[in-house]
Each structure stands twice: as C-alpha cells, then as structure tokens.
Amino acid sequence: MKNVVIKELLTSAVELARTAGEYALAAQRGTLKIESKTNEFDLVTHIDKYNEDLIRDAIAKKYPSHIFLGEESGASKNVGEIKWIVDPIDGTLNYAHQLPIWCVSIGIEVAGVIECGVVFDPSRDECFTTIRGGGSFLNEKEIRVSLQNDPKRSMYVTGFPYNIAEDPHNDIDRFGRFLRKGLIVRRLGSAALDLAYVAAGRFDGFYEGGLSAWDTAAGALMVREAGGMTTHFNGTPYSVYEQSIIASNGLQHQMLSEIILD
Ligand code: 2AM
Ligand code: CA
C-alpha cells in the first residue's frame, strides 16, 4: 500500500485519538460509572465504552470497509485488509483513580502488518506517533531508544494482569528476579505508554506476560521504529496476537531475556 495512504490513515488516527483523549480527560473529573469485567479488579468506565463507540463510529463512517478491533466491543464482521486496533483508554484503573497515566492507543494493520500507530496522553498533551519505515515521533519530533547498556544505570518497566492474584504467567517470580538483582523496575499500569516511553528512551526496557493486541499494536511498532527491539519471552519476533512481550533499546535485549526466562 502506498505511503501516502498510510500517512492519511495515521492522520485520521491521530485526530480520533486526540478527540477521544480530550473527551476522556474532561470527563475524568466528573462522576465515572464503573463496572467490573472479567473479575472485580478488571474495571471499565462508561467513558471507555463511549470513547470506543466514538472511534468505531467515526471509522465506520469514513472507511466503511475497514475492520475494527477494540478492547470493549471486539472485532467487526468486515472482511478486508485494513484493520484498526483500538484501546479507547489504556490504563483504565489509573484513569478511574484520577491518576494521569493513561492514553488512547490506535494501531493500523494492513494485510497482517502493523503500518502505523498513535499513543496519545491527554494529561500531558504528549502525542506519540509511528509509521513503519518512517520512524517514531513525540509531538512531531523524532524520538530514539536509549543508548544505555549498563543495567545498573537503567530503568525498566513492567505490568501485571488483572488476575495477578492467581499469577498464571509467573509474573511474581519474574518480577522478584529483577528486584533481587537490585534492578530498578517501575509499574505504571498502561502498557501502551510503557512502550511509548521505551521508544522515547525514558525506559531502557519493558516486559509483560499477558497482553492483548490493543495494548501493543501502536507501541511495539513505535519501539522498533525508534531503533529498539521487540520479541516474545521465547525470543521469537513480536506479534500483537501473542501475549508476552519484551521491548528494549536492543542493547539490553539478551540480558533482559535471560532474567525473564531464568
Ligand atoms: P487496560 O488498562 O486497557 O485494561 C497493565 O499492566 C496493562 O495491561 C494495561 O495496559 C492494561 O490495559 C493491560 N492489561 C491488564 N490486564 C490485562 C489482561 N488480562 N489482558 C490484556 N491486557 C491487560
Ligand atoms: Ca483499555
């Protein structure tokens, strides 16, 4: 597909992410209706749903043949080669607690390949974008992963699933291995922002065990286009349809993989 078409799709995605993000930011101070999803910790607000409908309807109107895949409403029945992969609010728990660490994430896949994406953080007015073969940007300025190769001077980030109490992916042991080595690991609660921050060189690496396509569709490409590396825990190249991810500045990828798989 021509670069101009991809650029046009990215422009539409940025507009939608900004509209949805600004709406959610304004709504955050109001009364949020909160419901639980898979368990009592996995919550969704009426704004997640409102925002997803807003984005989904706008795409259906402008691009009726495109496929939509969203966290709250699942996949549309369209058949075609262009798919919008949307998390209307990534970091929902932070959002519900008035913590300004959440974003809108939109990735666009063409014939099975993620071609571009946006991660918009309305609390800081930070708009991260990426386009395959064209780099990654923060508010239109190019970003690169860090050059840090010393783990003692590094900062990593991870996340835990909502069923962490059952620890199905051994996240607690894995996190413990990092802490016992004295390594610094943050846990922010928004996988899409974690990835954008690796792309921007704020973190040197990110890993998480149980993610979905909408959490990573934009952010994983963003890391690669900023010069970093993305794989699954087992070292195979990253696909948004598999759960685990290691995203790093590249220099530390092997070292992180060894701790994660230990
Ligand atoms: P959310 O805020 O959109 O729900 C927290 O570690 C990160 O992982 C957040 O991006 C959160 O997305 C996501 N997340 C948490 N539990 C998840 C699960 N069971 N499946 C997919 N993503 C999950
Ligand atoms: Ca979400």
Tab-separated table of C-alpha atoms and ligand atoms in Angstrom:
chain	number	residue	atom	x	y	z
A	1	MET	CA	0.000	0.000	0.000
A	2	LYS	CA	1.253	3.465	-0.911
A	3	ASN	CA	2.961	5.576	1.744
A	4	VAL	CA	0.577	8.470	1.154
A	5	VAL	CA	-2.388	6.235	2.039
A	6	ILE	CA	-0.706	5.063	5.261
A	7	LYS	CA	0.098	8.693	6.145
A	8	GLU	CA	-3.508	9.676	5.584
A	9	LEU	CA	-4.695	6.810	7.811
A	10	LEU	CA	-2.266	7.910	10.528
A	11	THR	CA	-3.555	11.486	10.314
A	12	SER	CA	-7.111	10.177	10.821
A	13	ALA	CA	-5.959	8.001	13.737
A	14	VAL	CA	-4.243	10.969	15.413
A	15	GLU	CA	-7.379	13.100	15.049
A	16	LEU	CA	-9.525	10.353	16.576
A	17	ALA	CA	-7.074	9.659	19.425
A	18	ARG	CA	-6.967	13.375	20.237
A	19	THR	CA	-10.748	13.772	20.149
A	20	ALA	CA	-11.319	10.686	22.315
A	21	GLY	CA	-8.452	11.540	24.684
A	22	GLU	CA	-9.565	15.111	25.232
A	23	TYR	CA	-13.136	13.978	25.818
A	24	ALA	CA	-11.969	11.407	28.391
A	25	LEU	CA	-9.754	13.980	30.130
A	26	ALA	CA	-12.654	16.392	30.510
A	27	ALA	CA	-14.920	13.571	31.718
A	28	GLN	CA	-12.373	12.273	34.240
A	29	ARG	CA	-13.286	14.921	36.798
A	30	GLY	CA	-16.973	14.077	36.615
A	31	THR	CA	-18.698	11.063	38.132
A	32	LEU	CA	-17.439	7.910	36.447
A	33	LYS	CA	-19.760	4.931	36.182
A	34	ILE	CA	-17.537	1.937	36.902
A	35	GLU	CA	-18.388	-1.722	36.181
A	36	SER	CA	-16.323	-4.889	36.540
A	37	LYS	CA	-15.456	-7.064	33.538
A	38	THR	CA	-13.660	-10.423	33.978
A	39	ASN	CA	-13.243	-10.101	37.746
A	40	GLU	CA	-13.716	-7.477	40.482
A	41	PHE	CA	-10.314	-5.870	39.714
A	42	ASP	CA	-10.834	-5.671	35.946
A	43	LEU	CA	-12.872	-2.495	35.618
A	44	VAL	CA	-14.308	-0.457	32.803
A	45	THR	CA	-15.824	3.032	32.965
A	46	HIS	CA	-18.640	4.342	30.821
A	47	ILE	CA	-16.031	6.593	29.187
A	48	ASP	CA	-14.027	3.586	27.879
A	49	LYS	CA	-17.200	2.422	26.137
A	50	TYR	CA	-18.247	5.885	24.979
A	51	ASN	CA	-14.777	6.527	23.522
A	52	GLU	CA	-14.649	3.188	21.753
A	53	ASP	CA	-18.067	3.837	20.178
A	54	LEU	CA	-16.934	7.316	19.157
A	55	ILE	CA	-13.805	5.946	17.431
A	56	ARG	CA	-15.589	2.927	15.958
A	57	ASP	CA	-18.450	5.007	14.512
A	58	ALA	CA	-16.074	7.580	13.010
A	59	ILE	CA	-14.035	4.832	11.296
A	60	ALA	CA	-17.192	3.086	10.033
A	61	LYS	CA	-18.380	6.373	8.532
A	62	LYS	CA	-15.095	7.360	6.883
A	63	TYR	CA	-13.801	3.875	5.984
A	64	PRO	CA	-16.831	1.537	5.833
A	65	SER	CA	-14.816	-1.421	4.517
A	66	HIS	CA	-12.166	-1.352	7.250
A	67	ILE	CA	-12.108	-3.897	10.073
A	68	PHE	CA	-12.320	-2.647	13.658
A	69	LEU	CA	-10.895	-4.465	16.677
A	70	GLY	CA	-11.413	-2.818	20.061
A	71	GLU	CA	-10.976	-3.833	23.680
A	72	GLU	CA	-14.575	-3.114	24.680
A	73	SER	CA	-16.548	-4.238	21.628
A	74	GLY	CA	-14.342	-6.872	19.980
A	75	ALA	CA	-13.960	-7.287	16.218
A	76	SER	CA	-16.303	-6.090	13.483
A	77	LYS	CA	-17.521	-8.606	10.890
A	78	ASN	CA	-15.981	-6.775	7.930
A	79	VAL	CA	-13.590	-8.729	5.764
A	80	GLY	CA	-10.703	-6.787	4.272
A	81	GLU	CA	-7.066	-5.979	4.603
A	82	ILE	CA	-7.093	-2.845	6.784
A	83	LYS	CA	-7.698	-3.272	10.499
A	84	TRP	CA	-7.871	-0.586	13.180
A	85	ILE	CA	-6.763	-1.943	16.567
A	86	VAL	CA	-8.033	0.332	19.323
A	87	ASP	CA	-7.726	0.692	23.080
A	88	PRO	CA	-10.013	3.647	23.919
A	89	ILE	CA	-8.365	4.009	27.352
A	90	ASP	CA	-5.211	2.073	28.161
A	91	GLY	CA	-4.609	2.360	31.888
A	92	THR	CA	-8.270	2.290	32.859
A	93	LEU	CA	-7.617	1.754	36.564
A	94	ASN	CA	-5.324	4.788	36.655
A	95	TYR	CA	-7.997	6.741	34.804
A	96	ALA	CA	-10.680	5.722	37.292
A	97	HIS	CA	-8.394	6.770	40.186
A	98	GLN	CA	-7.673	10.204	38.640
A	99	LEU	CA	-4.035	9.168	38.155
A	100	PRO	CA	-2.734	10.885	34.993
A	101	ILE	CA	-1.106	7.771	33.480
A	102	TRP	CA	-3.386	6.533	30.715
A	103	CYS	CA	-3.741	7.047	26.982
A	104	VAL	CA	-5.669	6.281	23.827
A	105	SER	CA	-3.888	3.762	21.586
A	106	ILE	CA	-4.654	3.121	17.910
A	107	GLY	CA	-2.628	0.851	15.618
A	108	ILE	CA	-3.434	0.219	11.953
A	109	GLU	CA	-2.686	-3.142	10.350
A	110	VAL	CA	-2.590	-3.597	6.585
A	111	ALA	CA	-2.530	-7.166	5.226
A	112	GLY	CA	-1.280	-8.532	8.543
A	113	VAL	CA	1.456	-5.929	9.119
A	114	ILE	CA	1.148	-3.022	11.589
A	115	GLU	CA	1.910	0.022	9.433
A	116	CYS	CA	1.368	2.963	11.778
A	117	GLY	CA	0.041	3.948	15.183
A	118	VAL	CA	-0.617	6.639	17.741
A	119	VAL	CA	-0.467	6.724	21.532
A	120	PHE	CA	-1.990	9.933	22.881
A	121	ASP	CA	-1.602	11.001	26.519
A	122	PRO	CA	-4.030	13.895	27.022
A	123	SER	CA	-2.917	14.585	30.620
A	124	ARG	CA	0.483	15.741	29.329
A	125	ASP	CA	-0.533	16.565	25.773
A	126	GLU	CA	2.017	14.034	24.535
A	127	CYS	CA	1.180	12.544	21.163
A	128	PHE	CA	3.448	9.648	20.157
A	129	THR	CA	3.198	8.501	16.541
A	130	THR	CA	4.951	5.937	14.405
A	131	ILE	CA	4.960	4.821	10.795
A	132	ARG	CA	6.684	1.676	9.521
A	133	GLY	CA	9.936	2.641	7.809
A	134	GLY	CA	9.447	6.274	8.804
A	135	GLY	CA	10.428	6.474	12.487
A	136	SER	CA	8.702	7.390	15.748
A	137	PHE	CA	7.802	10.841	16.996
A	138	LEU	CA	6.705	12.696	20.117
A	139	ASN	CA	4.682	15.792	19.242
A	140	GLU	CA	6.204	15.535	15.757
A	141	LYS	CA	9.828	15.478	16.951
A	142	GLU	CA	11.714	12.245	16.203
A	143	ILE	CA	12.441	10.002	19.207
A	144	ARG	CA	15.027	7.254	19.674
A	145	VAL	CA	15.508	4.477	22.223
A	146	SER	CA	18.168	4.967	24.897
A	147	LEU	CA	21.834	4.100	24.354
A	148	GLN	CA	22.189	2.729	27.879
A	149	ASN	CA	23.823	-0.693	28.123
A	150	ASP	CA	24.583	-0.752	31.853
A	151	PRO	CA	21.761	-2.444	33.810
A	152	LYS	CA	22.816	-0.609	36.991
A	153	ARG	CA	22.099	2.721	35.304
A	154	SER	CA	18.892	1.563	33.658
A	155	MET	CA	15.225	1.816	34.433
A	156	TYR	CA	12.769	-0.832	33.312
A	157	VAL	CA	9.001	-1.055	33.409
A	158	THR	CA	6.583	-3.963	33.604
A	159	GLY	CA	2.898	-4.635	34.197
A	160	PHE	CA	0.719	-7.283	35.769
A	161	PRO	CA	-2.591	-8.697	34.547
A	162	TYR	CA	-5.840	-8.272	36.474
A	163	ASN	CA	-5.676	-11.914	37.550
A	164	ILE	CA	-2.249	-11.417	39.171
A	165	ALA	CA	-3.580	-12.943	42.405
A	166	GLU	CA	-3.641	-16.318	40.596
A	167	ASP	CA	-0.279	-15.474	38.942
A	168	PRO	CA	-0.986	-17.514	35.766
A	169	HIS	CA	2.095	-16.216	33.948
A	170	ASN	CA	4.552	-16.444	36.904
A	171	ASP	CA	4.806	-12.645	36.925
A	172	ILE	CA	5.597	-12.509	40.633
A	173	ASP	CA	8.667	-14.789	40.358
A	174	ARG	CA	9.874	-12.909	37.306
A	175	PHE	CA	9.491	-9.517	38.990
A	176	GLY	CA	11.306	-10.938	42.045
A	177	ARG	CA	14.321	-11.900	39.917
A	178	PHE	CA	14.711	-8.290	38.783
A	179	LEU	CA	14.340	-6.926	42.324
A	180	ARG	CA	16.815	-9.430	43.790
A	181	LYS	CA	19.420	-8.219	41.292
A	182	GLY	CA	18.847	-4.678	42.568
A	183	LEU	CA	17.475	-3.566	39.186
A	184	ILE	CA	15.003	-0.664	39.037
A	185	VAL	CA	11.590	-1.703	37.702
A	186	ARG	CA	8.576	0.606	37.614
A	187	ARG	CA	4.954	-0.465	37.163
A	188	LEU	CA	2.863	2.316	35.630
A	189	GLY	CA	-0.311	0.454	34.585
A	190	SER	CA	-0.526	1.423	30.905
A	191	ALA	CA	1.269	-0.924	28.516
A	192	ALA	CA	0.850	1.438	25.546
A	193	LEU	CA	2.541	4.287	27.449
A	194	ASP	CA	5.246	1.907	28.733
A	195	LEU	CA	6.103	1.099	25.114
A	196	ALA	CA	5.988	4.750	24.018
A	197	TYR	CA	8.376	5.569	26.871
A	198	VAL	CA	10.818	2.847	25.758
A	199	ALA	CA	10.650	4.359	22.256
A	200	ALA	CA	11.386	7.804	23.726
A	201	GLY	CA	14.375	6.499	25.731
A	202	ARG	CA	12.735	7.157	29.115
A	203	PHE	CA	12.836	3.454	29.933
A	204	ASP	CA	15.516	1.030	28.712
A	205	GLY	CA	13.197	-1.979	28.592
A	206	PHE	CA	9.640	-3.213	29.158
A	207	TYR	CA	8.250	-6.702	29.606
A	208	GLU	CA	4.817	-8.096	30.349
A	209	GLY	CA	3.268	-11.549	30.182
A	210	GLY	CA	-0.406	-11.293	29.277
A	211	LEU	CA	-1.241	-8.512	26.859
A	212	SER	CA	-3.741	-8.128	24.031
A	213	ALA	CA	-3.393	-6.662	20.541
A	214	TRP	CA	-4.951	-3.306	21.513
A	215	ASP	CA	-2.386	-2.792	24.304
A	216	THR	CA	0.616	-3.063	21.966
A	217	ALA	CA	-0.465	-2.505	18.328
A	218	ALA	CA	0.869	1.060	18.232
A	219	GLY	CA	3.564	0.855	20.924
A	220	ALA	CA	5.501	-2.184	19.687
A	221	LEU	CA	5.983	-0.677	16.211
A	222	MET	CA	6.930	2.596	17.930
A	223	VAL	CA	9.774	0.873	19.796
A	224	ARG	CA	11.114	-0.804	16.638
A	225	GLU	CA	10.890	2.406	14.609
A	226	ALA	CA	12.789	4.228	17.352
A	227	GLY	CA	15.654	1.743	16.950
A	228	GLY	CA	14.615	-0.780	19.603
A	229	MET	CA	13.715	-4.456	19.559
A	230	THR	CA	10.519	-6.419	20.320
A	231	THR	CA	10.214	-10.170	20.869
A	232	HIS	CA	8.136	-12.634	22.850
A	233	PHE	CA	9.595	-14.115	26.026
A	234	ASN	CA	10.817	-17.098	23.959
A	235	GLY	CA	12.808	-14.807	21.628
A	236	THR	CA	10.582	-15.066	18.534
A	237	PRO	CA	9.722	-11.811	16.701
A	238	TYR	CA	6.785	-9.999	18.312
A	239	SER	CA	3.238	-10.422	17.008
A	240	VAL	CA	0.407	-8.426	18.625
A	241	TYR	CA	-1.708	-11.613	18.617
A	242	GLU	CA	0.547	-13.423	21.114
A	243	GLN	CA	0.575	-12.449	24.775
A	244	SER	CA	4.118	-11.874	26.041
A	245	ILE	CA	6.460	-9.047	25.091
A	246	ILE	CA	9.980	-7.875	25.739
A	247	ALA	CA	10.638	-4.423	24.263
A	248	SER	CA	14.051	-2.864	24.734
A	249	ASN	CA	16.630	-0.483	23.386
A	250	GLY	CA	18.174	-3.536	21.680
A	251	LEU	CA	21.456	-3.312	23.588
A	252	GLN	CA	19.934	-4.975	26.644
A	253	HIS	CA	17.529	-7.366	24.942
A	254	GLN	CA	19.572	-10.520	25.505
A	255	MET	CA	20.237	-9.679	29.152
A	256	LEU	CA	16.539	-8.958	29.812
A	257	SER	CA	15.504	-12.192	28.066
A	258	GLU	CA	17.860	-14.178	30.285
A	259	ILE	CA	16.390	-12.745	33.514
A	260	ILE	CA	12.829	-13.213	32.222
A	261	LEU	CA	13.413	-16.852	31.205
A	262	ASP	CA	15.698	-17.776	34.144
B	1	2AM	P1	-6.185	-1.612	30.306
B	1	2AM	O1	-5.846	-0.525	31.224
B	1	2AM	O2	-6.658	-1.138	28.982
B	1	2AM	O3	-7.117	-2.621	30.920
B	1	2AM	C1	-1.418	-3.092	32.889
B	1	2AM	O4	-0.376	-3.942	33.151
B	1	2AM	C2	-1.611	-3.036	31.402
B	1	2AM	O5	-2.032	-4.312	30.914
B	1	2AM	C3	-2.655	-2.087	30.943
B	1	2AM	O6	-2.248	-1.666	29.682
B	1	2AM	C4	-3.938	-2.914	30.888
B	1	2AM	O7	-4.835	-2.426	29.933
B	1	2AM	C5	-3.374	-4.238	30.428
B	1	2AM	N1	-3.999	-5.431	30.962
B	1	2AM	C6	-4.168	-5.758	32.226
B	1	2AM	N2	-4.737	-6.986	32.353
B	1	2AM	C7	-4.894	-7.415	31.086
B	1	2AM	C8	-5.424	-8.612	30.521
B	1	2AM	N3	-5.902	-9.591	31.278
B	1	2AM	N4	-5.437	-8.727	29.181
B	1	2AM	C9	-4.950	-7.745	28.430
B	1	2AM	N5	-4.438	-6.595	28.888
B	1	2AM	C10	-4.419	-6.430	30.208
B	2	CA	CA	-8.443	-0.378	27.910
